[in-house]
Amino acid sequence: MFNIVLFGPPGAGKGTQAAKLVETYNLVHLSTGDILRAEMKKNSPLGQEVKSLIEKGELVPDKIVIELIRENLNNNKTAAGFIFDGFPRTVEQAKSLDEMLQKESLNIALMTTLEVEEEELIARILLRGQSSGRADDSDQAIIKNRIKVYNEQTAPVAEYYRQQGKHVSIGNMGTIENTFSQLKTHIDKVK
Ligand code: C5P
Ligand code: MG
């Protein structure tokens, strides 16, 4: 299996690039945000539990997201590999992911951070909010909180992978195609 982590702040373009990578490399896209939103839509017990946190732009506890990932890995045993999007969000989650993968003699090959300036992130998320209908995409204060939570709790995850020699940084202020081409170059180097 070939596994990568697509990293970066909210609105950096992770979902957009993941969709293109899925087509090219036949990987399974695991977006914890998408999974949690689906649970909210179903109004499942899990969805009810996480709703208020997500609506404020706060993180769902490690235990819950780690369990979600564990289930999804178990349900996709024959996958060619995974693109992790929006996970790991904390160093604790990154350590758990490594442990889960190691048990199956698997690993993360590469972690790529998509870098976008804050003003641009806010503009992109507000634009997305017009069609996504996501409450957390439609309110400046919540968007700013999500970026703050990213800077404080999530950004240190990049250092965790840097120490393993697996981290690359890609500027994503340009076109989707340009970023995709840089991503492919990095992936093809380690694949
Ligand atoms: O990844 P995405 O931006 O779609 O996530 C949306 C929201 O889901 C986050 O703002 C956060 O509230 C929650 N989330 C989380 N932990 C994750 C992934 C998403 O708390 N690992
Ligand atoms: Mg996303």
XYZ file of N, CA, C and O and ligand atoms in Angstrom:
786
model
N 0.833 -1.209 0.000
C 0.000 0.000 0.000
C 0.862 1.249 0.000
O 1.911 1.272 0.621
N 0.360 2.272 -0.697
C 1.081 3.541 -0.763
C 0.208 4.603 -0.093
O -0.873 4.921 -0.583
N 0.673 5.131 1.028
C -0.163 6.053 1.808
C 0.460 7.430 1.908
O 1.646 7.550 2.205
N -0.377 8.457 1.683
C 0.124 9.812 1.863
C -0.837 10.634 2.744
O -2.038 10.343 2.818
N -0.276 11.640 3.377
C -1.074 12.588 4.145
C -1.085 13.908 3.387
O -0.031 14.467 3.086
N -2.282 14.373 3.043
C -2.439 15.705 2.440
C -2.749 16.658 3.576
O -3.788 16.545 4.228
N -1.838 17.600 3.781
C -1.904 18.447 4.967
C -2.054 19.909 4.571
O -1.760 20.279 3.429
N -2.466 20.721 5.514
C -2.580 22.155 5.241
C -3.791 22.718 5.959
O -4.673 21.971 6.383
N -3.861 24.034 6.087
C -4.964 24.676 6.811
C -6.299 24.478 6.087
O -6.321 24.104 4.912
N -7.409 24.763 6.771
C -8.708 24.688 6.112
C -8.722 25.637 4.907
O -8.231 26.760 5.003
N -9.251 25.154 3.799
C -9.343 25.993 2.603
C -8.090 25.964 1.746
O -8.001 26.661 0.734
N -7.107 25.121 2.110
C -5.838 25.104 1.365
C -5.952 24.356 0.036
O -5.064 24.470 -0.807
N -7.028 23.573 -0.131
C -7.225 22.854 -1.391
C -6.967 21.362 -1.278
O -6.768 20.686 -2.292
N -7.021 20.828 -0.074
C -6.741 19.401 0.132
C -7.760 18.511 -0.587
O -7.390 17.564 -1.275
N -9.040 18.839 -0.421
C -10.087 18.024 -1.040
C -9.997 18.047 -2.557
O -10.150 17.014 -3.219
N -9.720 19.219 -3.104
C -9.603 19.378 -4.561
C -8.457 18.533 -5.100
O -8.609 17.810 -6.096
N -7.312 18.607 -4.443
C -6.144 17.842 -4.914
C -6.356 16.351 -4.671
O -5.944 15.526 -5.495
N -6.997 16.004 -3.562
C -7.231 14.585 -3.260
C -8.053 13.943 -4.376
O -7.749 12.827 -4.821
N -9.076 14.653 -4.845
C -9.938 14.099 -5.894
C -9.117 13.801 -7.151
O -9.324 12.777 -7.820
N -8.159 14.665 -7.478
C -7.337 14.448 -8.667
C -6.336 13.305 -8.439
O -6.071 12.513 -9.352
N -5.825 13.210 -7.218
C -4.870 12.139 -6.919
C -5.535 10.765 -6.954
O -4.938 9.783 -7.394
N -6.784 10.724 -6.502
C -7.539 9.469 -6.522
C -7.612 8.922 -7.952
O -7.405 7.735 -8.199
N -7.888 9.830 -8.891
C -7.998 9.415 -10.300
C -6.671 8.905 -10.845
O -6.619 7.920 -11.573
N -5.587 9.590 -10.495
C -4.288 9.255 -11.066
C -3.678 8.012 -10.440
O -3.089 7.185 -11.132
N -3.824 7.876 -9.118
C -3.103 6.800 -8.422
C -4.024 5.712 -7.869
O -3.537 4.784 -7.219
N -5.334 5.862 -8.084
C -6.269 4.835 -7.644
C -6.220 4.600 -6.133
O -6.284 3.449 -5.670
N -6.066 5.672 -5.389
C -6.002 5.551 -3.925
C -7.384 5.810 -3.328
O -8.252 6.390 -3.978
N -7.571 5.391 -2.082
C -8.825 5.667 -1.377
C -8.675 6.972 -0.603
O -7.713 7.158 0.143
N -9.621 7.894 -0.820
C -9.596 9.205 -0.168
C -10.311 9.118 1.179
O -11.501 8.850 1.224
N -9.567 9.312 2.260
C -10.180 9.293 3.596
C -10.170 10.705 4.181
O -9.156 11.174 4.682
N -11.300 11.378 4.073
C -11.433 12.720 4.640
C -12.254 12.621 5.922
O -13.454 12.337 5.873
N -11.609 12.830 7.051
C -12.344 12.727 8.319
C -13.446 13.782 8.393
O -14.508 13.521 8.951
N -13.194 14.971 7.824
C -14.225 16.009 7.816
C -15.469 15.532 7.068
O -16.594 15.678 7.551
N -15.252 14.924 5.878
C -16.385 14.417 5.089
C -17.135 13.318 5.859
O -18.372 13.275 5.855
N -16.372 12.435 6.510
C -17.003 11.331 7.249
C -17.839 11.883 8.409
O -18.981 11.472 8.621
N -17.276 12.854 9.119
C -18.004 13.439 10.261
C -19.258 14.183 9.791
O -20.314 14.092 10.420
N -19.140 14.898 8.661
C -20.319 15.617 8.137
C -21.407 14.634 7.705
O -22.598 14.891 7.888
N -20.998 13.488 7.156
C -21.988 12.475 6.764
C -22.716 11.950 8.005
O -23.937 11.733 7.981
N -21.981 11.772 9.096
C -22.609 11.308 10.350
C -23.596 12.363 10.869
O -24.658 12.023 11.392
N -23.225 13.654 10.709
C -24.127 14.721 11.151
C -25.408 14.715 10.316
O -26.500 14.901 10.832
N -25.253 14.489 9.016
C -26.407 14.473 8.122
C -27.354 13.335 8.479
O -28.575 13.480 8.440
N -26.777 12.170 8.836
C -27.589 11.006 9.235
C -28.206 11.197 10.607
O -29.036 10.409 11.038
N -27.682 12.224 11.340
C -28.115 12.453 12.711
C -27.856 11.227 13.598
O -28.636 10.919 14.501
N -26.770 10.533 13.323
C -26.387 9.362 14.123
C -25.910 9.826 15.498
O -25.633 11.011 15.687
N -25.806 8.900 16.458
C -25.292 9.300 17.784
C -23.930 9.995 17.669
O -23.701 11.026 18.323
N -23.049 9.478 16.802
C -21.750 10.126 16.611
C -21.930 11.539 16.039
O -21.301 12.495 16.487
N -22.813 11.646 15.034
C -23.078 12.943 14.419
C -23.567 13.957 15.445
O -23.135 15.114 15.466
N -24.465 13.504 16.322
C -24.991 14.399 17.356
C -23.890 14.822 18.329
O -23.845 15.961 18.785
N -22.988 13.876 18.596
C -21.911 14.151 19.555
C -20.940 15.217 19.036
O -20.459 16.046 19.801
N -20.662 15.175 17.723
C -19.613 16.060 17.190
C -20.145 17.391 16.644
O -19.380 18.318 16.405
N -21.468 17.468 16.464
C -22.070 18.615 15.780
C -21.643 19.967 16.358
O -21.186 20.858 15.636
N -21.767 20.109 17.666
C -21.517 21.435 18.254
C -20.038 21.804 18.136
O -19.694 22.972 17.964
N -19.151 20.813 18.229
C -17.716 21.093 18.078
C -17.418 21.578 16.668
O -16.721 22.579 16.463
N -17.944 20.858 15.674
C -17.669 21.205 14.280
C -18.243 22.573 13.950
O -17.606 23.379 13.277
N -19.433 22.852 14.464
C -20.051 24.149 14.168
C -19.271 25.318 14.770
O -19.374 26.434 14.299
N -18.466 25.032 15.802
C -17.633 26.096 16.392
C -16.228 26.114 15.784
O -15.427 26.987 16.091
N -15.922 25.103 14.978
C -14.575 25.023 14.412
C -13.565 24.431 15.370
O -12.360 24.580 15.195
N -14.068 23.739 16.413
C -13.165 23.077 17.372
C -12.884 21.652 16.924
O -13.617 21.089 16.110
N -11.841 21.064 17.488
C -11.492 19.690 17.106
C -12.326 18.674 17.863
O -12.605 18.822 19.050
N -12.681 17.623 17.154
C -13.317 16.455 17.741
C -12.221 15.689 18.497
O -11.076 15.645 18.034
N -12.531 15.112 19.673
C -11.485 14.434 20.451
C -10.735 13.364 19.659
O -11.316 12.665 18.822
N -9.438 13.240 19.965
C -8.573 12.274 19.288
C -9.205 10.884 19.229
O -9.193 10.224 18.196
N -9.722 10.429 20.384
C -10.247 9.063 20.481
C -11.280 8.774 19.388
O -11.298 7.713 18.784
N -12.164 9.750 19.161
C -13.255 9.553 18.197
C -12.705 9.457 16.769
O -13.053 8.535 16.027
N -11.831 10.392 16.397
C -11.345 10.361 14.999
C -10.414 9.176 14.758
O -10.425 8.586 13.682
N -9.636 8.802 15.753
C -8.741 7.651 15.593
C -9.577 6.383 15.355
O -9.265 5.564 14.494
N -10.668 6.263 16.107
C -11.552 5.094 15.942
C -12.172 5.074 14.536
O -12.271 4.016 13.904
N -12.562 6.257 14.045
C -13.130 6.366 12.692
C -12.121 5.890 11.647
O -12.463 5.163 10.708
N -10.885 6.323 11.808
C -9.837 5.941 10.864
C -9.596 4.438 10.947
O -9.480 3.759 9.925
N -9.561 3.920 12.167
C -9.331 2.478 12.341
C -10.389 1.668 11.566
O -10.074 0.743 10.832
N -11.669 2.076 11.728
C -12.765 1.385 11.032
C -12.574 1.448 9.515
O -12.747 0.463 8.811
N -12.230 2.656 9.041
C -12.100 2.831 7.594
C -10.921 2.062 7.019
O -10.988 1.566 5.894
N -9.843 1.941 7.784
C -8.701 1.136 7.320
C -9.119 -0.323 7.242
O -8.837 -1.022 6.267
N -9.836 -0.790 8.266
C -10.273 -2.193 8.285
C -11.245 -2.516 7.158
O -11.279 -3.631 6.664
N -12.045 -1.507 6.758
C -13.035 -1.736 5.704
C -12.445 -1.645 4.302
O -13.153 -1.846 3.319
N -11.170 -1.295 4.196
C -10.554 -1.107 2.872
C -9.238 -1.874 2.755
O -8.244 -1.348 2.277
N -9.267 -3.122 3.205
C -8.032 -3.923 3.265
C -7.387 -4.147 1.900
O -6.202 -4.431 1.820
N -8.197 -4.074 0.840
C -7.633 -4.366 -0.485
C -7.263 -3.096 -1.257
O -6.883 -3.160 -2.423
N -7.334 -1.948 -0.590
C -7.018 -0.684 -1.273
C -5.560 -0.646 -1.709
O -4.696 -1.273 -1.091
N -5.295 0.112 -2.788
C -3.907 0.301 -3.246
C -3.166 1.247 -2.313
O -1.928 1.287 -2.307
N -3.940 1.994 -1.531
C -3.351 2.938 -0.586
C -4.364 4.007 -0.217
O -5.490 4.001 -0.733
N -3.960 4.893 0.674
C -4.878 5.905 1.186
C -4.309 7.316 1.047
O -3.104 7.520 1.159
N -5.221 8.255 0.810
C -4.887 9.668 0.957
C -5.597 10.135 2.215
O -6.830 10.170 2.267
N -4.850 10.465 3.231
C -5.440 10.989 4.455
C -5.578 12.497 4.321
O -4.604 13.199 4.056
N -6.806 12.986 4.472
C -7.120 14.410 4.264
C -7.846 14.909 5.509
O -8.916 14.405 5.849
N -7.232 15.878 6.190
C -7.857 16.393 7.417
C -7.531 15.539 8.622
O -8.085 15.746 9.704
N -6.657 14.597 8.461
C -6.200 13.700 9.524
C -4.772 13.300 9.194
O -4.503 13.023 8.027
N -3.861 13.233 10.119
C -3.975 13.576 11.531
C -4.017 15.084 11.794
O -3.338 15.848 11.151
N -4.818 15.461 12.765
C -5.033 16.855 13.145
C -4.213 17.224 14.387
O -4.126 18.393 14.732
N -3.720 16.217 15.086
C -2.880 16.452 16.276
C -1.714 15.463 16.220
O -1.779 14.444 15.513
N -0.654 15.771 16.987
C 0.492 14.856 17.031
C 0.057 13.498 17.594
O 0.517 12.447 17.145
N -0.858 13.527 18.569
C -1.394 12.279 19.131
C -2.027 11.420 18.030
O -1.818 10.195 17.981
N -2.794 12.040 17.143
C -3.413 11.301 16.033
C -2.352 10.756 15.083
O -2.477 9.635 14.568
N -1.289 11.532 14.861
C -0.216 11.082 13.963
C 0.473 9.844 14.532
O 0.762 8.879 13.811
N 0.705 9.854 15.845
C 1.343 8.696 16.494
C 0.443 7.464 16.398
O 0.914 6.369 16.108
N -0.842 7.643 16.635
C -1.776 6.510 16.554
C -1.831 5.948 15.138
O -1.902 4.735 14.948
N -1.803 6.850 14.153
C -1.838 6.389 12.761
C -0.603 5.543 12.469
O -0.703 4.458 11.884
N 0.562 6.022 12.895
C 1.789 5.244 12.695
C 1.671 3.867 13.338
O 2.055 2.858 12.747
N 1.126 3.819 14.553
C 0.983 2.529 15.245
C 0.062 1.588 14.484
O 0.362 0.403 14.303
N -1.078 2.141 14.019
C -2.046 1.302 13.279
C -1.401 0.738 12.018
O -1.584 -0.433 11.685
N -0.667 1.596 11.300
C -0.064 1.163 10.038
C 1.055 0.159 10.298
O 1.171 -0.858 9.597
N 1.869 0.426 11.332
C 2.987 -0.470 11.635
C 2.507 -1.891 11.920
O 3.166 -2.858 11.536
N 1.361 -2.009 12.588
C 0.809 -3.342 12.886
C 0.582 -4.158 11.620
O 0.593 -5.381 11.650
N 0.318 -3.447 10.507
C 0.074 -4.131 9.224
C 1.315 -4.051 8.332
O 1.216 -4.275 7.126
N 2.447 -3.712 8.923
C 3.698 -3.513 8.160
C 3.552 -2.456 7.062
O 4.122 -2.582 5.978
N 2.763 -1.408 7.362
C 2.564 -0.316 6.401
C 3.146 0.969 6.978
O 3.509 1.020 8.152
N 3.220 2.000 6.129
C 3.682 3.298 6.639
C 3.123 4.446 5.804
O 2.441 4.240 4.809
N 3.429 5.660 6.233
C 3.156 6.862 5.448
C 4.402 7.125 4.606
O 5.508 7.202 5.140
N 4.211 7.246 3.287
C 5.362 7.473 2.408
C 5.728 8.950 2.358
O 6.908 9.305 2.239
N 4.701 9.812 2.444
C 4.925 11.237 2.199
C 3.831 12.063 2.873
O 2.679 11.651 2.916
N 4.238 13.235 3.362
C 3.269 14.176 3.905
C 3.497 15.506 3.208
O 4.607 16.032 3.219
N 2.454 16.019 2.552
C 2.616 17.276 1.807
C 1.732 18.352 2.424
O 0.537 18.151 2.605
N 2.342 19.484 2.734
C 1.574 20.626 3.232
C 1.288 21.583 2.085
O 2.205 22.012 1.382
N 0.019 21.907 1.883
C -0.362 22.940 0.912
C -0.382 24.271 1.645
O -1.100 24.434 2.636
N 0.459 25.202 1.176
C 0.608 26.497 1.862
C -0.187 27.580 1.141
O -0.001 27.785 -0.062
N -1.056 28.252 1.884
C -1.859 29.352 1.333
C -1.929 30.471 2.375
O -2.081 30.193 3.573
N -1.814 31.723 1.910
C -1.873 32.852 2.849
C -3.253 32.956 3.501
O -4.272 32.641 2.880
N -3.253 33.463 4.735
C -4.485 33.456 5.535
C -5.655 34.205 4.884
O -6.783 33.715 4.867
N -5.359 35.402 4.339
C -6.428 36.180 3.692
C -7.103 35.372 2.577
O -8.325 35.401 2.422
N -6.266 34.683 1.829
C -6.745 33.889 0.701
C -7.562 32.682 1.206
O -8.583 32.333 0.620
N -7.123 32.083 2.305
C -7.879 30.962 2.893
C -9.292 31.408 3.232
O -10.271 30.729 2.897
N -9.371 32.559 3.896
C -10.683 33.049 4.339
C -11.572 33.314 3.123
O -12.739 32.909 3.086
N -10.994 33.951 2.093
C -11.769 34.247 0.885
C -12.253 32.949 0.223
O -13.418 32.843 -0.182
N -11.366 31.952 0.136
C -11.750 30.686 -0.517
C -12.835 29.954 0.265
O -13.759 29.385 -0.312
N -12.708 29.968 1.603
C -13.698 29.236 2.413
C -15.067 29.914 2.322
O -16.096 29.238 2.180
N -15.073 31.270 2.366
C -16.349 31.984 2.258
C -17.022 31.695 0.917
O -18.230 31.501 0.832
N -16.204 31.620 -0.133
C -16.732 31.312 -1.464
C -17.314 29.892 -1.483
O -18.417 29.663 -1.972
N -16.556 28.958 -0.900
C -17.037 27.571 -0.834
C -18.335 27.494 -0.040
O -19.238 26.727 -0.376
N -18.437 28.308 1.023
C -19.623 28.295 1.877
C -20.896 28.627 1.123
O -21.983 28.152 1.465
N -20.763 29.435 0.034
C -21.950 29.808 -0.746
C -22.601 28.593 -1.395
O -23.804 28.571 -1.619
N -21.798 27.578 -1.702
C -22.403 26.386 -2.312
C -22.387 25.164 -1.387
O -23.219 24.276 -1.525
N -21.455 25.110 -0.432
C -21.362 23.908 0.409
C -22.476 23.861 1.451
O -22.824 22.786 1.932
N -22.995 25.029 1.805
C -24.016 25.069 2.839
C -23.454 24.765 4.226
O -24.201 24.624 5.190
N -22.133 24.640 4.341
C -21.527 24.334 5.634
C -21.549 25.564 6.531
O -21.053 26.614 6.161
N -22.111 25.387 7.733
C -22.183 26.506 8.683
C -20.775 26.998 9.001
O -20.549 28.205 9.153
N -19.812 26.068 9.075
C -18.456 26.477 9.465
C -17.688 27.107 8.305
O -16.550 27.524 8.457
N -18.306 27.158 7.103
C -17.689 27.837 5.961
C -18.302 29.218 5.733
O -17.913 29.917 4.801
N -19.298 29.571 6.523
C -20.092 30.756 6.175
C -19.960 31.900 7.166
O -20.605 32.933 6.997
N -19.137 31.745 8.185
C -19.037 32.753 9.237
C -17.555 33.062 9.504
O -16.787 32.171 9.866
N -17.189 34.342 9.280
C -15.781 34.764 9.418
C -15.168 34.360 10.747
O -14.024 33.913 10.794
N -15.925 34.548 11.839
C -15.374 34.278 13.171
C -15.057 32.793 13.323
O -14.022 32.421 13.891
N -15.933 31.944 12.793
C -15.703 30.490 12.887
C -14.522 30.086 12.002
O -13.668 29.288 12.396
N -14.457 30.689 10.815
C -13.335 30.387 9.910
C -12.020 30.775 10.578
O -11.050 30.007 10.573
N -12.003 31.956 11.190
C -10.779 32.412 11.868
C -10.416 31.477 13.016
O -9.244 31.203 13.260
N -11.429 30.978 13.714
C -11.149 30.034 14.798
C -10.556 28.736 14.252
O -9.630 28.172 14.836
N -11.075 28.277 13.110
C -10.532 27.042 12.511
C -9.060 27.231 12.146
O -8.250 26.315 12.327
N -8.728 28.427 11.639
C -7.324 28.682 11.272
C -6.457 28.762 12.538
O -5.338 28.237 12.576
N -6.997 29.345 13.589
C -6.271 29.437 14.872
C -6.030 28.024 15.436
O -4.923 27.694 15.867
N -7.076 27.211 15.424
C -6.945 25.829 15.914
C -5.907 25.076 15.082
O -5.079 24.331 15.606
N -5.914 25.327 13.774
C -4.912 24.699 12.900
C -3.507 25.122 13.326
O -2.621 24.285 13.508
N -3.301 26.438 13.484
C -1.956 26.934 13.820
C -1.485 26.393 15.166
O -0.315 26.060 15.321
N -2.404 26.289 16.126
C -2.002 25.896 17.482
C -1.884 24.383 17.650
O -0.938 23.890 18.249
N -2.869 23.643 17.150
C -2.920 22.209 17.467
C -2.473 21.316 16.312
O -1.990 20.209 16.533
N -2.663 21.798 15.082
C -2.430 20.921 13.932
C -1.068 21.150 13.272
O -0.385 20.188 12.911
N -0.655 22.416 13.144
C 0.623 22.698 12.467
C 1.801 21.882 13.018
O 2.662 21.445 12.243
N 1.877 21.619 14.342
C 2.997 20.810 14.857
C 3.096 19.404 14.247
O 4.156 18.782 14.322
N 2.018 18.932 13.643
C 2.058 17.607 13.013
C 3.072 17.581 11.859
O 3.710 16.556 11.598
N 3.259 18.736 11.191
C 4.225 18.794 10.086
C 5.629 18.479 10.600
O 6.396 17.763 9.952
N 5.949 18.996 11.781
C 7.271 18.753 12.389
C 7.457 17.257 12.686
O 8.555 16.707 12.514
N 6.391 16.616 13.096
C 6.433 15.166 13.384
C 6.888 14.397 12.144
O 7.737 13.502 12.223
N 6.351 14.756 10.980
C 6.736 14.057 9.739
C 8.078 14.564 9.209
O 8.810 13.809 8.574
N 8.395 15.846 9.475
C 9.685 16.382 9.053
C 10.802 15.592 9.717
O 11.805 15.253 9.097
N 10.600 15.275 10.994
C 11.616 14.499 11.723
C 11.801 13.105 11.134
O 12.843 12.493 11.290
N 10.768 12.616 10.467
C 10.877 11.306 9.806
C 11.388 11.450 8.371
O 11.466 10.452 7.640
N 11.679 12.685 7.966
C 12.186 12.925 6.610
C 11.123 12.751 5.528
O 11.431 12.461 4.377
N 9.856 12.928 5.912
C 8.768 12.640 4.965
C 7.983 13.875 4.531
O 6.987 13.764 3.820
N 8.405 15.046 4.996
C 7.567 16.225 4.773
C 8.026 17.064 3.583
O 9.207 17.332 3.440
N 7.071 17.471 2.734
C 7.363 18.489 1.726
C 6.286 19.570 1.780
O 5.136 19.306 2.138
N 6.699 20.784 1.422
C 5.815 21.929 1.462
C 5.581 22.406 0.032
O 6.537 22.538 -0.728
N 4.315 22.663 -0.310
C 3.995 23.107 -1.673
C 3.134 24.358 -1.595
O 2.092 24.353 -0.932
N 3.568 25.429 -2.262
C 2.767 26.648 -2.288
C 1.524 26.414 -3.131
O 1.612 25.863 -4.226
N 0.356 26.799 -2.613
C -0.868 26.608 -3.399
C -1.620 27.918 -3.572
O -2.826 27.994 -3.366
N -0.866 28.944 -3.976
C -1.511 30.227 -4.292
C -1.783 30.300 -5.804
O -2.459 31.202 -6.276
N -1.229 29.370 -6.563
C -1.376 29.391 -8.022
C -2.538 28.530 -8.477
O -3.544 28.400 -7.775
N -2.386 27.924 -9.662
C -3.511 27.175 -10.223
C -3.574 25.764 -9.652
O -2.590 25.226 -9.135
N -4.743 25.156 -9.754
C -4.965 23.776 -9.318
C -4.017 22.844 -10.078
O -3.392 21.962 -9.489
N -3.880 23.075 -11.379
C -3.045 22.198 -12.218
C -1.578 22.284 -11.829
O -0.872 21.282 -11.798
N -1.108 23.498 -11.541
C 0.296 23.671 -11.156
C 0.601 22.933 -9.846
O 1.611 22.240 -9.721
N -0.283 23.077 -8.881
C -0.089 22.391 -7.601
C -0.141 20.877 -7.799
O 0.669 20.135 -7.234
N -1.076 20.439 -8.616
C -1.219 19.002 -8.859
C 0.057 18.439 -9.480
O 0.541 17.361 -9.092
N 0.626 19.189 -10.411
C 1.833 18.717 -11.064
C 3.007 18.629 -10.073
O 3.790 17.679 -10.097
N 3.096 19.598 -9.142
C 4.145 19.514 -8.113
C 3.922 18.324 -7.189
O 4.861 17.623 -6.811
N 2.662 18.105 -6.839
C 2.338 16.959 -5.973
C 2.770 15.649 -6.637
O 3.392 14.786 -6.010
N 2.440 15.527 -7.929
C 2.775 14.288 -8.652
C 4.286 14.068 -8.673
O 4.754 12.946 -8.508
N 5.039 15.155 -8.884
C 6.500 15.033 -8.913
C 7.016 14.464 -7.590
O 7.833 13.544 -7.580
N 6.512 14.995 -6.477
C 6.960 14.514 -5.165
C 6.534 13.063 -4.939
O 7.284 12.262 -4.396
N 5.313 12.741 -5.333
C 4.810 11.374 -5.130
C 5.612 10.383 -5.969
O 6.023 9.332 -5.474
N 5.856 10.744 -7.219
C 6.557 9.805 -8.099
C 7.993 9.550 -7.647
O 8.554 8.520 -7.942
N 8.546 10.504 -6.907
C 9.902 10.316 -6.369
C 9.952 9.213 -5.313
O 10.955 8.535 -5.173
N 8.869 9.081 -4.535
C 8.909 8.120 -3.429
C 8.110 6.850 -3.715
O 8.166 5.881 -2.974
N 7.348 6.846 -4.811
C 6.449 5.726 -5.082
C 7.204 4.541 -5.691
O 8.100 4.720 -6.478
O -11.152 18.609 7.456
P -12.315 19.559 7.474
O -11.877 20.986 7.400
O -13.360 19.215 6.497
O -12.960 19.375 8.917
C -14.106 20.098 9.293
C -14.249 20.088 10.796
O -14.324 18.735 11.263
C -13.069 20.676 11.545
O -13.151 22.079 11.639
C -13.235 20.005 12.897
O -14.258 20.587 13.636
C -13.676 18.612 12.508
N -12.553 17.664 12.400
C -11.869 17.300 13.552
N -10.856 16.402 13.496
C -10.474 15.877 12.318
C -11.130 16.245 11.126
C -12.178 17.161 11.195
O -12.193 17.784 14.635
N -9.457 14.979 12.289
Mg -11.635 19.206 3.078
